[in-house]
GROMACS .gro file of N, CA and C in nm:
model
  468
    1UNK      N    1 -12.672   2.352  -1.978
    1UNK     CA    2 -12.549   2.330  -1.904
    1UNK      C    3 -12.440   2.419  -1.959
    2UNK      N    4 -12.380   2.499  -1.873
    2UNK     CA    5 -12.269   2.584  -1.912
    2UNK      C    6 -12.307   2.721  -1.964
    3UNK      N    7 -12.437   2.752  -1.973
    3UNK     CA    8 -12.478   2.879  -2.031
    3UNK      C    9 -12.501   2.990  -1.929
    4UNK      N   10 -12.507   2.955  -1.801
    4UNK     CA   11 -12.539   3.053  -1.698
    4UNK      C   12 -12.440   3.167  -1.688
    5UNK      N   13 -12.311   3.136  -1.701
    5UNK     CA   14 -12.210   3.242  -1.689
    5UNK      C   15 -12.221   3.341  -1.805
    6UNK      N   16 -12.250   3.292  -1.925
    6UNK     CA   17 -12.267   3.383  -2.039
    6UNK      C   18 -12.386   3.475  -2.017
    7UNK      N   19 -12.497   3.420  -1.970
    7UNK     CA   20 -12.615   3.502  -1.942
    7UNK      C   21 -12.584   3.604  -1.832
    8UNK      N   22 -12.513   3.560  -1.730
    8UNK     CA   23 -12.476   3.651  -1.620
    8UNK      C   24 -12.386   3.763  -1.670
    9UNK      N   25 -12.295   3.732  -1.762
    9UNK     CA   26 -12.210   3.836  -1.821
    9UNK      C   27 -12.295   3.945  -1.885
   10UNK      N   28 -12.396   3.903  -1.960
   10UNK     CA   29 -12.484   4.001  -2.025
   10UNK      C   30 -12.555   4.089  -1.923
   11UNK      N   31 -12.602   4.028  -1.815
   11UNK     CA   32 -12.668   4.105  -1.710
   11UNK      C   33 -12.572   4.202  -1.642
   12UNK      N   34 -12.451   4.154  -1.611
   12UNK     CA   35 -12.352   4.240  -1.545
   12UNK      C   36 -12.308   4.354  -1.636
   13UNK      N   37 -12.292   4.325  -1.763
   13UNK     CA   38 -12.253   4.431  -1.857
   13UNK      C   39 -12.365   4.533  -1.871
   14UNK      N   40 -12.489   4.487  -1.875
   14UNK     CA   41 -12.603   4.578  -1.883
   14UNK      C   42 -12.606   4.671  -1.763
   15UNK      N   43 -12.582   4.616  -1.644
   15UNK     CA   44 -12.579   4.699  -1.523
   15UNK      C   45 -12.472   4.807  -1.535
   16UNK      N   46 -12.354   4.767  -1.584
   16UNK     CA   47 -12.245   4.864  -1.600
   16UNK      C   48 -12.284   4.973  -1.700
   17UNK      N   49 -12.337   4.933  -1.813
   17UNK     CA   50 -12.375   5.031  -1.916
   17UNK      C   51 -12.485   5.125  -1.869
   18UNK      N   52 -12.575   5.074  -1.784
   18UNK     CA   53 -12.684   5.155  -1.730
   18UNK      C   54 -12.644   5.235  -1.607
   19UNK      N   55 -12.522   5.214  -1.558
   19UNK     CA   56 -12.478   5.283  -1.436
   19UNK      C   57 -12.547   5.232  -1.311
   20UNK      N   58 -12.602   5.112  -1.318
   20UNK     CA   59 -12.671   5.053  -1.202
   20UNK      C   60 -12.569   4.993  -1.105
   21UNK      N   61 -12.607   4.989  -0.979
   21UNK     CA   62 -12.511   4.938  -0.880
   21UNK      C   63 -12.545   4.797  -0.832
   22UNK      N   64 -12.630   4.725  -0.904
   22UNK     CA   65 -12.662   4.589  -0.861
   22UNK      C   66 -12.557   4.490  -0.910
   23UNK      N   67 -12.556   4.375  -0.844
   23UNK     CA   68 -12.457   4.271  -0.872
   23UNK      C   69 -12.527   4.149  -0.932
   24UNK      N   70 -12.449   4.067  -1.000
   24UNK     CA   71 -12.500   3.945  -1.062
   24UNK      C   72 -12.424   3.826  -1.004
   25UNK      N   73 -12.500   3.724  -0.965
   25UNK     CA   74 -12.442   3.603  -0.907
   25UNK      C   75 -12.483   3.483  -0.991
   26UNK      N   76 -12.391   3.391  -1.011
   26UNK     CA   77 -12.421   3.270  -1.086
   26UNK      C   78 -12.357   3.152  -1.013
   27UNK      N   79 -12.423   3.039  -1.018
   27UNK     CA   80 -12.373   2.917  -0.955
   27UNK      C   81 -12.349   2.814  -1.064
   28UNK      N   82 -12.233   2.749  -1.058
   28UNK     CA   83 -12.199   2.643  -1.152
   28UNK      C   84 -12.137   2.527  -1.076
   29UNK      N   85 -12.158   2.409  -1.125
   29UNK     CA   86 -12.093   2.292  -1.067
   29UNK      C   87 -11.955   2.275  -1.127
   30UNK      N   88 -11.870   2.202  -1.056
   30UNK     CA   89 -11.735   2.181  -1.109
   30UNK      C   90 -11.734   2.092  -1.233
   31UNK      N   91 -11.834   2.007  -1.249
   31UNK     CA   92 -11.848   1.932  -1.374
   31UNK      C   93 -11.895   2.021  -1.488
   32UNK      N   94 -11.980   2.116  -1.454
   32UNK     CA   95 -12.034   2.209  -1.554
   32UNK      C   96 -11.925   2.296  -1.616
   33UNK      N   97 -11.822   2.328  -1.539
   33UNK     CA   98 -11.719   2.417  -1.594
   33UNK      C   99 -11.629   2.346  -1.695
   34UNK      N  100 -11.659   2.221  -1.724
   34UNK     CA  101 -11.589   2.153  -1.833
   34UNK      C  102 -11.639   2.202  -1.969
   35UNK      N  103 -11.753   2.270  -1.970
   35UNK     CA  104 -11.811   2.321  -2.094
   35UNK      C  105 -11.727   2.437  -2.149
   36UNK      N  106 -11.700   2.435  -2.277
   36UNK     CA  107 -11.618   2.538  -2.340
   36UNK      C  108 -11.676   2.678  -2.328
   37UNK      N  109 -11.808   2.688  -2.328
   37UNK     CA  110 -11.873   2.818  -2.318
   37UNK      C  111 -11.837   2.888  -2.187
   38UNK      N  112 -11.815   2.812  -2.081
   38UNK     CA  113 -11.774   2.870  -1.953
   38UNK      C  114 -11.644   2.948  -1.970
   39UNK      N  115 -11.549   2.891  -2.040
   39UNK     CA  116 -11.418   2.954  -2.052
   39UNK      C  117 -11.422   3.076  -2.143
   40UNK      N  118 -11.505   3.074  -2.245
   40UNK     CA  119 -11.524   3.193  -2.328
   40UNK      C  120 -11.587   3.304  -2.244
   41UNK      N  121 -11.684   3.269  -2.161
   41UNK     CA  122 -11.748   3.368  -2.075
   41UNK      C  123 -11.650   3.419  -1.969
   42UNK      N  124 -11.564   3.333  -1.919
   42UNK     CA  125 -11.464   3.375  -1.820
   42UNK      C  126 -11.369   3.478  -1.880
   43UNK      N  127 -11.325   3.453  -2.002
   43UNK     CA  128 -11.237   3.550  -2.069
   43UNK      C  129 -11.310   3.682  -2.092
   44UNK      N  130 -11.435   3.674  -2.136
   44UNK     CA  131 -11.513   3.794  -2.164
   44UNK      C  132 -11.536   3.876  -2.038
   45UNK      N  133 -11.570   3.811  -1.927
   45UNK     CA  134 -11.596   3.882  -1.801
   45UNK      C  135 -11.472   3.959  -1.755
   46UNK      N  136 -11.356   3.898  -1.772
   46UNK     CA  137 -11.232   3.966  -1.734
   46UNK      C  138 -11.201   4.080  -1.831
   47UNK      N  139 -11.220   4.055  -1.959
   47UNK     CA  140 -11.192   4.158  -2.061
   47UNK      C  141 -11.271   4.285  -2.034
   48UNK      N  142 -11.397   4.269  -1.993
   48UNK     CA  143 -11.484   4.384  -1.970
   48UNK      C  144 -11.488   4.427  -1.823
   49UNK      N  145 -11.396   4.370  -1.744
   49UNK     CA  146 -11.379   4.411  -1.603
   49UNK      C  147 -11.512   4.410  -1.527
   50UNK      N  148 -11.584   4.301  -1.537
   50UNK     CA  149 -11.716   4.289  -1.475
   50UNK      C  150 -11.702   4.260  -1.326
   51UNK      N  151 -11.664   4.364  -1.252
   51UNK     CA  152 -11.644   4.349  -1.108
   51UNK      C  153 -11.775   4.345  -1.030
   52UNK      N  154 -11.886   4.350  -1.101
   52UNK     CA  155 -12.018   4.334  -1.040
   52UNK      C  156 -12.071   4.191  -1.061
   53UNK      N  157 -11.982   4.101  -1.100
   53UNK     CA  158 -12.016   3.961  -1.129
   53UNK      C  159 -11.943   3.868  -1.033
   54UNK      N  160 -12.017   3.777  -0.973
   54UNK     CA  161 -11.957   3.674  -0.885
   54UNK      C  162 -12.006   3.538  -0.930
   55UNK      N  163 -11.912   3.449  -0.953
   55UNK     CA  164 -11.940   3.311  -0.989
   55UNK      C  165 -11.907   3.222  -0.870
   56UNK      N  166 -12.006   3.144  -0.826
   56UNK     CA  167 -11.982   3.040  -0.725
   56UNK      C  168 -11.961   2.909  -0.799
   57UNK      N  169 -11.858   2.836  -0.762
   57UNK     CA  170 -11.839   2.701  -0.816
   57UNK      C  171 -11.854   2.603  -0.702
   58UNK      N  172 -11.952   2.513  -0.716
   58UNK     CA  173 -11.972   2.404  -0.620
   58UNK      C  174 -11.870   2.296  -0.656
   59UNK      N  175 -11.763   2.292  -0.579
   59UNK     CA  176 -11.652   2.201  -0.610
   59UNK      C  177 -11.658   2.079  -0.518
   60UNK      N  178 -11.735   1.979  -0.563
   60UNK     CA  179 -11.746   1.856  -0.486
   60UNK      C  180 -11.678   1.738  -0.553
   61UNK      N  181 -11.624   1.758  -0.671
   61UNK     CA  182 -11.546   1.654  -0.739
   61UNK      C  183 -11.627   1.546  -0.809
   62UNK      N  184 -11.760   1.560  -0.808
   62UNK     CA  185 -11.844   1.457  -0.870
   62UNK      C  186 -11.939   1.517  -0.972
   63UNK      N  187 -11.972   1.439  -1.072
   63UNK     CA  188 -12.070   1.479  -1.172
   63UNK      C  189 -12.149   1.356  -1.214
   64UNK      N  190 -12.241   1.372  -1.306
   64UNK     CA  191 -12.334   1.266  -1.340
   64UNK      C  192 -12.266   1.134  -1.380
   65UNK      N  193 -12.152   1.141  -1.447
   65UNK     CA  194 -12.086   1.020  -1.497
   65UNK      C  195 -11.975   0.967  -1.408
   66UNK      N  196 -11.950   1.029  -1.294
   66UNK     CA  197 -11.844   0.983  -1.205
   66UNK      C  198 -11.766   1.099  -1.147
   67UNK      N  199 -11.643   1.071  -1.110
   67UNK     CA  200 -11.560   1.178  -1.053
   67UNK      C  201 -11.510   1.268  -1.165
   68UNK      N  202 -11.491   1.394  -1.133
   68UNK     CA  203 -11.438   1.488  -1.232
   68UNK      C  204 -11.304   1.440  -1.283
   69UNK      N  205 -11.224   1.389  -1.193
   69UNK     CA  206 -11.090   1.343  -1.230
   69UNK      C  207 -11.095   1.235  -1.338
   70UNK      N  208 -11.194   1.145  -1.327
   70UNK     CA  209 -11.205   1.037  -1.425
   70UNK      C  210 -11.272   1.081  -1.555
   71UNK      N  211 -11.369   1.172  -1.547
   71UNK     CA  212 -11.445   1.212  -1.665
   71UNK      C  213 -11.369   1.317  -1.746
   72UNK      N  214 -11.336   1.429  -1.681
   72UNK     CA  215 -11.261   1.537  -1.747
   72UNK      C  216 -11.203   1.623  -1.635
   73UNK      N  217 -11.079   1.602  -1.605
   73UNK     CA  218 -11.015   1.668  -1.492
   73UNK      C  219 -11.010   1.819  -1.512
   74UNK      N  220 -11.075   1.892  -1.423
   74UNK     CA  221 -11.082   2.038  -1.433
   74UNK      C  222 -10.975   2.108  -1.349
   75UNK      N  223 -10.898   2.032  -1.279
   75UNK     CA  224 -10.798   2.091  -1.189
   75UNK      C  225 -10.680   2.146  -1.268
   76UNK      N  226 -10.616   2.248  -1.221
   76UNK     CA  227 -10.643   2.330  -1.102
   76UNK      C  228 -10.740   2.445  -1.138
   77UNK      N  229 -10.854   2.445  -1.074
   77UNK     CA  230 -10.958   2.543  -1.104
   77UNK      C  231 -10.910   2.685  -1.076
   78UNK      N  232 -10.856   2.708  -0.958
   78UNK     CA  233 -10.814   2.844  -0.920
   78UNK      C  234 -10.711   2.899  -1.018
   79UNK      N  235 -10.615   2.817  -1.056
   79UNK     CA  236 -10.511   2.864  -1.149
   79UNK      C  237 -10.569   2.901  -1.285
   80UNK      N  238 -10.669   2.827  -1.329
   80UNK     CA  239 -10.731   2.858  -1.458
   80UNK      C  240 -10.798   2.996  -1.452
   81UNK      N  241 -10.874   3.022  -1.346
   81UNK     CA  242 -10.939   3.153  -1.335
   81UNK      C  243 -10.837   3.264  -1.309
   82UNK      N  244 -10.732   3.233  -1.239
   82UNK     CA  245 -10.624   3.332  -1.217
   82UNK      C  246 -10.563   3.371  -1.353
   83UNK      N  247 -10.545   3.273  -1.441
   83UNK     CA  248 -10.490   3.301  -1.573
   83UNK      C  249 -10.583   3.391  -1.654
   84UNK      N  250 -10.713   3.385  -1.627
   84UNK     CA  251 -10.809   3.471  -1.695
   84UNK      C  252 -10.831   3.603  -1.622
   85UNK      N  253 -10.748   3.630  -1.520
   85UNK     CA  254 -10.748   3.758  -1.447
   85UNK      C  255 -10.873   3.780  -1.362
   86UNK      N  256 -10.918   3.677  -1.295
   86UNK     CA  257 -11.029   3.686  -1.201
   86UNK      C  258 -10.977   3.701  -1.059
   87UNK      N  259 -11.058   3.756  -0.972
   87UNK     CA  260 -11.033   3.757  -0.829
   87UNK      C  261 -11.074   3.618  -0.778
   88UNK      N  262 -10.985   3.549  -0.709
   88UNK     CA  263 -11.007   3.411  -0.667
   88UNK      C  264 -11.027   3.404  -0.516
   89UNK      N  265 -11.136   3.339  -0.474
   89UNK     CA  266 -11.160   3.313  -0.332
   89UNK      C  267 -11.192   3.164  -0.318
   90UNK      N  268 -11.125   3.098  -0.226
   90UNK     CA  269 -11.152   2.956  -0.202
   90UNK      C  270 -11.201   2.941  -0.059
   91UNK      N  271 -11.314   2.872  -0.044
   91UNK     CA  272 -11.378   2.862   0.087
   91UNK      C  273 -11.431   2.721   0.112
   92UNK      N  274 -11.467   2.695   0.237
   92UNK     CA  275 -11.543   2.577   0.275
   92UNK      C  276 -11.689   2.609   0.243
   93UNK      N  277 -11.746   2.544   0.147
   93UNK     CA  278 -11.881   2.573   0.102
   93UNK      C  279 -11.990   2.534   0.200
   94UNK      N  280 -11.952   2.472   0.312
   94UNK     CA  281 -12.050   2.436   0.414
   94UNK      C  282 -12.044   2.533   0.533
   95UNK      N  283 -11.957   2.632   0.527
   95UNK     CA  284 -11.936   2.728   0.636
   95UNK      C  285 -12.007   2.859   0.600
   96UNK      N  286 -12.121   2.883   0.664
   96UNK     CA  287 -12.201   3.001   0.631
   96UNK      C  288 -12.125   3.131   0.656
   97UNK      N  289 -12.042   3.136   0.760
   97UNK     CA  290 -11.963   3.257   0.785
   97UNK      C  291 -11.863   3.281   0.673
   98UNK      N  292 -11.801   3.173   0.624
   98UNK     CA  293 -11.705   3.185   0.514
   98UNK      C  294 -11.775   3.233   0.387
   99UNK      N  295 -11.896   3.184   0.364
   99UNK     CA  296 -11.972   3.227   0.247
   99UNK      C  297 -12.002   3.377   0.256
  100UNK      N  298 -12.048   3.421   0.373
  100UNK     CA  299 -12.077   3.564   0.392
  100UNK      C  300 -11.954   3.651   0.374
  101UNK      N  301 -11.842   3.608   0.432
  101UNK     CA  302 -11.718   3.685   0.419
  101UNK      C  303 -11.673   3.691   0.273
  102UNK      N  304 -11.687   3.582   0.201
  102UNK     CA  305 -11.648   3.580   0.060
  102UNK      C  306 -11.734   3.675  -0.023
  103UNK      N  307 -11.862   3.680   0.009
  103UNK     CA  308 -11.951   3.773  -0.062
  103UNK      C  309 -11.907   3.918  -0.041
  104UNK      N  310 -11.868   3.951   0.082
  104UNK     CA  311 -11.820   4.087   0.110
  104UNK      C  312 -11.688   4.114   0.038
  105UNK      N  313 -11.599   4.016   0.034
  105UNK     CA  314 -11.472   4.033  -0.037
  105UNK      C  315 -11.496   4.051  -0.187
  106UNK      N  316 -11.591   3.975  -0.241
  106UNK     CA  317 -11.622   3.988  -0.384
  106UNK      C  318 -11.674   4.127  -0.415
  107UNK      N  319 -11.758   4.179  -0.328
  107UNK     CA  320 -11.815   4.312  -0.351
  107UNK      C  321 -11.707   4.420  -0.345
  108UNK      N  322 -11.604   4.396  -0.263
  108UNK     CA  323 -11.497   4.494  -0.248
  108UNK      C  324 -11.396   4.488  -0.362
  109UNK      N  325 -11.391   4.379  -0.435
  109UNK     CA  326 -11.294   4.364  -0.544
  109UNK      C  327 -11.330   4.457  -0.660
  110UNK      N  328 -11.234   4.528  -0.708
  110UNK     CA  329 -11.259   4.625  -0.817
  110UNK      C  330 -11.178   4.587  -0.941
  111UNK      N  331 -11.239   4.605  -1.058
  111UNK     CA  332 -11.169   4.589  -1.185
  111UNK      C  333 -11.165   4.448  -1.239
  112UNK      N  334 -11.223   4.351  -1.168
  112UNK     CA  335 -11.224   4.214  -1.218
  112UNK      C  336 -11.337   4.136  -1.155
  113UNK      N  337 -11.388   4.034  -1.226
  113UNK     CA  338 -11.492   3.950  -1.168
  113UNK      C  339 -11.433   3.860  -1.060
  114UNK      N  340 -11.519   3.805  -0.977
  114UNK     CA  341 -11.475   3.717  -0.868
  114UNK      C  342 -11.533   3.579  -0.886
  115UNK      N  343 -11.450   3.478  -0.861
  115UNK     CA  344 -11.496   3.340  -0.853
  115UNK      C  345 -11.476   3.292  -0.710
  116UNK      N  346 -11.581   3.236  -0.653
  116UNK     CA  347 -11.574   3.176  -0.519
  116UNK      C  348 -11.580   3.026  -0.539
  117UNK      N  349 -11.469   2.961  -0.514
  117UNK     CA  350 -11.461   2.815  -0.529
  117UNK      C  351 -11.494   2.755  -0.393
  118UNK      N  352 -11.613   2.695  -0.385
  118UNK     CA  353 -11.665   2.643  -0.259
  118UNK      C  354 -11.642   2.492  -0.254
  119UNK      N  355 -11.548   2.450  -0.169
  119UNK     CA  356 -11.522   2.307  -0.149
  119UNK      C  357 -11.641   2.248  -0.074
  120UNK      N  358 -11.707   2.150  -0.134
  120UNK     CA  359 -11.825   2.090  -0.072
  120UNK      C  360 -11.818   1.939  -0.079
  121UNK      N  361 -11.909   1.877  -0.007
  121UNK     CA  362 -11.926   1.731  -0.011
  121UNK      C  363 -12.067   1.705  -0.063
  122UNK      N  364 -12.078   1.635  -0.173
  122UNK     CA  365 -12.209   1.602  -0.231
  122UNK      C  366 -12.289   1.520  -0.129
  123UNK      N  367 -12.410   1.566  -0.100
  123UNK     CA  368 -12.497   1.493  -0.008
  123UNK      C  369 -12.455   1.500   0.137
  124UNK      N  370 -12.376   1.601   0.173
  124UNK     CA  371 -12.319   1.610   0.309
  124UNK      C  372 -12.426   1.594   0.417
  125UNK      N  373 -12.395   1.507   0.513
  125UNK     CA  374 -12.481   1.488   0.628
  125UNK      C  375 -12.585   1.379   0.615
  126UNK      N  376 -12.594   1.320   0.497
  126UNK     CA  377 -12.690   1.211   0.477
  126UNK      C  378 -12.608   1.087   0.442
  127UNK      N  379 -12.604   0.992   0.534
  127UNK     CA  380 -12.513   0.878   0.523
  127UNK      C  381 -12.518   0.805   0.390
  128UNK      N  382 -12.636   0.783   0.337
  128UNK     CA  383 -12.647   0.704   0.214
  128UNK      C  384 -12.632   0.790   0.087
  129UNK      N  385 -12.623   0.921   0.103
  129UNK     CA  386 -12.607   1.010  -0.013
  129UNK      C  387 -12.467   1.071  -0.021
  130UNK      N  388 -12.398   1.080   0.091
  130UNK     CA  389 -12.271   1.152   0.096
  130UNK      C  390 -12.168   1.090   0.002
  131UNK      N  391 -12.115   1.174  -0.086
  131UNK     CA  392 -12.014   1.135  -0.185
  131UNK      C  393 -12.058   1.022  -0.278
  132UNK      N  394 -12.187   1.008  -0.298
  132UNK     CA  395 -12.240   0.903  -0.385
  132UNK      C  396 -12.286   0.965  -0.516
  133UNK      N  397 -12.210   0.939  -0.622
  133UNK     CA  398 -12.241   0.997  -0.753
  133UNK      C  399 -12.378   0.951  -0.803
  134UNK      N  400 -12.426   0.838  -0.755
  134UNK     CA  401 -12.555   0.786  -0.802
  134UNK      C  402 -12.672   0.878  -0.768
  135UNK      N  403 -12.652   0.974  -0.675
  135UNK     CA  404 -12.760   1.065  -0.637
  135UNK      C  405 -12.763   1.191  -0.723
  136UNK      N  406 -12.681   1.199  -0.824
  136UNK     CA  407 -12.682   1.314  -0.914
  136UNK      C  408 -12.808   1.307  -1.000
  137UNK      N  409 -12.906   1.390  -0.972
  137UNK     CA  410 -13.028   1.393  -1.052
  137UNK      C  411 -13.128   1.285  -1.018
  138UNK      N  412 -13.113   1.219  -0.905
  138UNK     CA  413 -13.205   1.113  -0.865
  138UNK      C  414 -13.284   1.158  -0.742
  139UNK      N  415 -13.413   1.142  -0.747
  139UNK     CA  416 -13.498   1.182  -0.634
  139UNK      C  417 -13.508   1.068  -0.533
  140UNK      N  418 -13.505   1.100  -0.404
  140UNK     CA  419 -13.522   0.995  -0.303
  140UNK      C  420 -13.668   0.950  -0.295
  141UNK      N  421 -13.685   0.827  -0.251
  141UNK     CA  422 -13.820   0.779  -0.223
  141UNK      C  423 -13.871   0.851  -0.098
  142UNK      N  424 -13.998   0.833  -0.068
  142UNK     CA  425 -14.054   0.895   0.052
  142UNK      C  426 -13.979   0.848   0.177
  143UNK      N  427 -13.949   0.720   0.183
  143UNK     CA  428 -13.877   0.664   0.299
  143UNK      C  429 -13.735   0.721   0.307
  144UNK      N  430 -13.667   0.731   0.192
  144UNK     CA  431 -13.531   0.786   0.190
  144UNK      C  432 -13.532   0.933   0.231
  145UNK      N  433 -13.633   1.005   0.186
  145UNK     CA  434 -13.646   1.146   0.222
  145UNK      C  435 -13.664   1.160   0.373
  146UNK      N  436 -13.749   1.081   0.430
  146UNK     CA  437 -13.771   1.085   0.575
  146UNK      C  438 -13.643   1.052   0.652
  147UNK      N  439 -13.571   0.951   0.607
  147UNK     CA  440 -13.444   0.914   0.671
  147UNK      C  441 -13.342   1.028   0.660
  148UNK      N  442 -13.334   1.088   0.541
  148UNK     CA  443 -13.240   1.198   0.520
  148UNK      C  444 -13.274   1.315   0.613
  149UNK      N  445 -13.400   1.348   0.621
  149UNK     CA  446 -13.441   1.458   0.710
  149UNK      C  447 -13.406   1.428   0.856
  150UNK      N  448 -13.426   1.304   0.899
  150UNK     CA  449 -13.388   1.267   1.037
  150UNK      C  450 -13.237   1.284   1.057
  151UNK      N  451 -13.157   1.239   0.960
  151UNK     CA  452 -13.012   1.248   0.972
  151UNK      C  453 -12.964   1.392   0.973
  152UNK      N  454 -13.038   1.481   0.909
  152UNK     CA  455 -13.002   1.622   0.906
  152UNK      C  456 -13.059   1.699   1.025
  153UNK      N  457 -13.128   1.629   1.113
  153UNK     CA  458 -13.181   1.694   1.232
  153UNK      C  459 -13.318   1.755   1.216
  154UNK      N  460 -13.382   1.723   1.105
  154UNK     CA  461 -13.517   1.773   1.082
  154UNK      C  462 -13.618   1.666   1.119
  155UNK      N  463 -13.739   1.690   1.081
  155UNK     CA  464 -13.843   1.590   1.107
  155UNK      C  465 -13.850   1.494   0.991
  156UNK      N  466 -13.866   1.366   1.022
  156UNK     CA  467 -13.870   1.268   0.914
  156UNK      C  468 -13.986   1.175   0.924
   0.00000   0.00000   0.00000
């Protein structure tokens, strides 16, 4: 937990040192960014101008122990990354067009890493899972899986 951004920094820096034109993407949850290592990596990515690095944050406000606000309030996320000199993009994480546009904007940003803060709803579209912290790391039963698939418009 919290180590992905540091690993991604190493990959992005390697690409820069090798003159490679590939990009590095990392996904973190909003609860995960409570880890101190995330903030050290955020400072490092900005210091080394890793503009080939994009961090997605799944911002649904919930984590294993409850709401982020109750466990360890991470707000305001955008302002924290702005203070570390990142390019900030905030989107609806359920809007595929917004995700695609943000990826293009991230690629166009020069001289700094990009964070895409994706506002999401945990368990979106499944009535018994939506915004329910109890589903963090819990597998559905066969019956629950079938019900969820039906609610999402799939076969159940």
